[in-house]
Each structure stands twice: as structure tokens, then as C-alpha cells.
C-alpha positions as a printed Julia matrix, in Angstrom:
121×3 Matrix{Float64}:
  -0.01  -0.01   -0.01
   2.86   2.52    0.51
   3.38   2.61   -3.31
  -0.07   4.13   -3.83
   0.41   7.04   -1.4
   2.92   8.93   -3.63
   0.63   8.37   -6.65
  -2.39   9.69   -4.77
  -0.42  12.65   -3.42
   0.82  13.48   -6.93
  -2.68  13.21   -8.34
  -4.11  15.5    -5.64
  -1.27  17.98   -6.15
  -1.79  18.01   -9.92
  -5.53  18.59   -9.49
  -4.82  21.46   -7.1
  -2.37  23.07   -9.52
  -4.83  22.64  -12.42
  -7.64  24.23  -10.41
  -5.48  27.2    -9.36
  -4.15  27.58  -12.91
  -7.68  27.5   -14.36
  -8.92  30.12  -11.88
  -5.92  32.35  -12.7
  -6.54  31.89  -16.43
 -10.23  32.78  -16.02
  -9.32  35.88  -14.04
  -6.9   37.18  -16.71
  -9.22  36.19  -19.57
 -12.03  38.11  -17.83
  -9.74  41.14  -17.43
  -8.9   41.07  -21.15
 -12.54  40.72  -22.18
 -13.64  43.46  -19.79
 -11.28  46.11  -21.19
 -13.38  47.07  -24.22
 -16.61  46.79  -22.22
 -15.58  49.22  -19.49
 -13.95  51.46  -22.06
 -17.17  51.58  -24.09
 -18.95  52.56  -20.87
 -16.51  55.45  -20.52
 -14.74  54.01  -17.48
 -11.23  54.66  -18.71
  -9.67  54.29  -15.26
 -11.01  50.73  -14.99
  -9.76  49.96  -18.52
  -6.32  51.27  -17.54
  -6.22  49.19  -14.35
  -7.3   46.06  -16.19
  -4.57  46.7   -18.76
  -1.97  47.05  -15.99
  -3.14  43.81  -14.38
  -2.8   41.93  -17.67
   0.57  43.55  -18.41
   1.77  42.27  -15.02
   0.84  38.74  -16.13
   2.61  39.32  -19.45
   5.74  40.38  -17.51
   5.57  37.18  -15.49
   5.32  35.17  -18.7
   8.22  37.06  -20.3
  10.46  36.47  -17.3
   9.59  32.74  -17.46
  10.31  32.47  -21.24
   6.6   32.7   -22.17
   5.69  29.85  -19.86
   3.41  30.1   -16.85
   5.18  29.18  -13.61
   2.23  26.93  -12.78
   3.03  24.84  -15.86
   6.44  24.0   -14.42
   4.86  23.2   -11.06
   2.3   20.89  -12.67
   5.04  19.14  -14.64
   6.47  17.84  -11.37
   3.38  15.67  -10.85
   2.83  14.11  -14.28
   4.62  12.91  -17.38
   1.74  14.11  -19.55
   2.77  17.02  -21.81
  -0.37  17.67  -23.8
  -1.16  21.35  -24.17
  -3.75  21.18  -21.39
  -1.97  18.87  -18.93
  -1.7   21.74  -16.44
  -5.09  23.43  -16.8
  -8.78  22.57  -17.23
  -9.21  23.94  -20.78
  -9.91  22.17  -24.03
  -6.63  21.2   -25.68
  -7.18  23.46  -28.72
  -7.71  26.47  -26.46
  -4.72  25.67  -24.27
  -2.59  25.28  -27.41
  -3.66  28.61  -28.94
  -4.35  30.55  -25.73
  -1.56  33.13  -26.04
  -2.36  33.79  -29.69
  -6.11  34.14  -29.15
  -6.05  36.23  -25.97
  -2.93  38.15  -27.03
  -4.79  39.33  -30.16
  -7.92  40.16  -28.18
  -5.77  42.07  -25.64
  -4.02  44.12  -28.34
  -7.32  44.92  -30.06
  -8.83  45.84  -26.68
  -6.01  48.25  -25.92
  -6.36  49.95  -29.29
 -10.12  50.18  -28.8
  -9.74  51.56  -25.28
  -7.21  54.13  -26.42
  -9.53  55.15  -29.22
 -12.44  55.48  -26.84
 -10.35  57.63  -24.53
  -8.88  59.83  -27.26
 -11.95  60.08  -29.5
 -15.09  59.05  -27.64
 -17.86  57.82  -29.95
 -20.67  58.37  -27.47
């Protein structure tokens, strides 16, 4: 029975990392998606703060060679290396996450700047 304890501990640890990683991802995805919404509403301070929050995450990724630190943590508990081994996302989304949300973030910043500089309302 002692052989199963490390496996169970690793499984529990991996699940915990995946849950935390998924919550963090959802938070930053929500920040990115909220930027154009709050900007459209004229809340430029909120748009700026959301941008700063996302830029902080981008800085963390840059420092870690475009890899989330939670990915390295999850890798300690499994040999699986699929794109979503460390997070509860569909594999296609995990694979293209930076491209998809990076593009949305850039477009959101341009939109927010445009709303600030030349309000359409």
C-alpha cells in the first residue's frame, strides 16, 4: 500500500495546480474581455487598471520564457505534456491561448485608447 500514497499525493497535487491555474486563467481572460466593455462605458480608469493587471501577467510570462510558472509546477506531478496537462481547458484552447487572448488584448487596448482619445458616445 505505501506505493499508492505517492501516486495519490501526486494526483491530488496536480488537481490542485490545475484548479489554481484554471482560476488564474479565467481571471486574466475576464480582465482582457472586460477592457473594451468598461472602455465603451466610458470608465477609462477601470480599462487602464485592467490593462496594468494583464501587463503584469505578461511580464511574469516574459520572465519565465513565455511559460506560466504553474506549468512547471504541474510538470512535477505528471509525465503528460499535452497542451492542457496543467489546466482545465480544451486542448485546442490551451494550445492557442496566447495567440487568441494576445490578439484580443491588443485589439482591446487599441479600442480603449480610441475610446479615450476620440469618444464615440
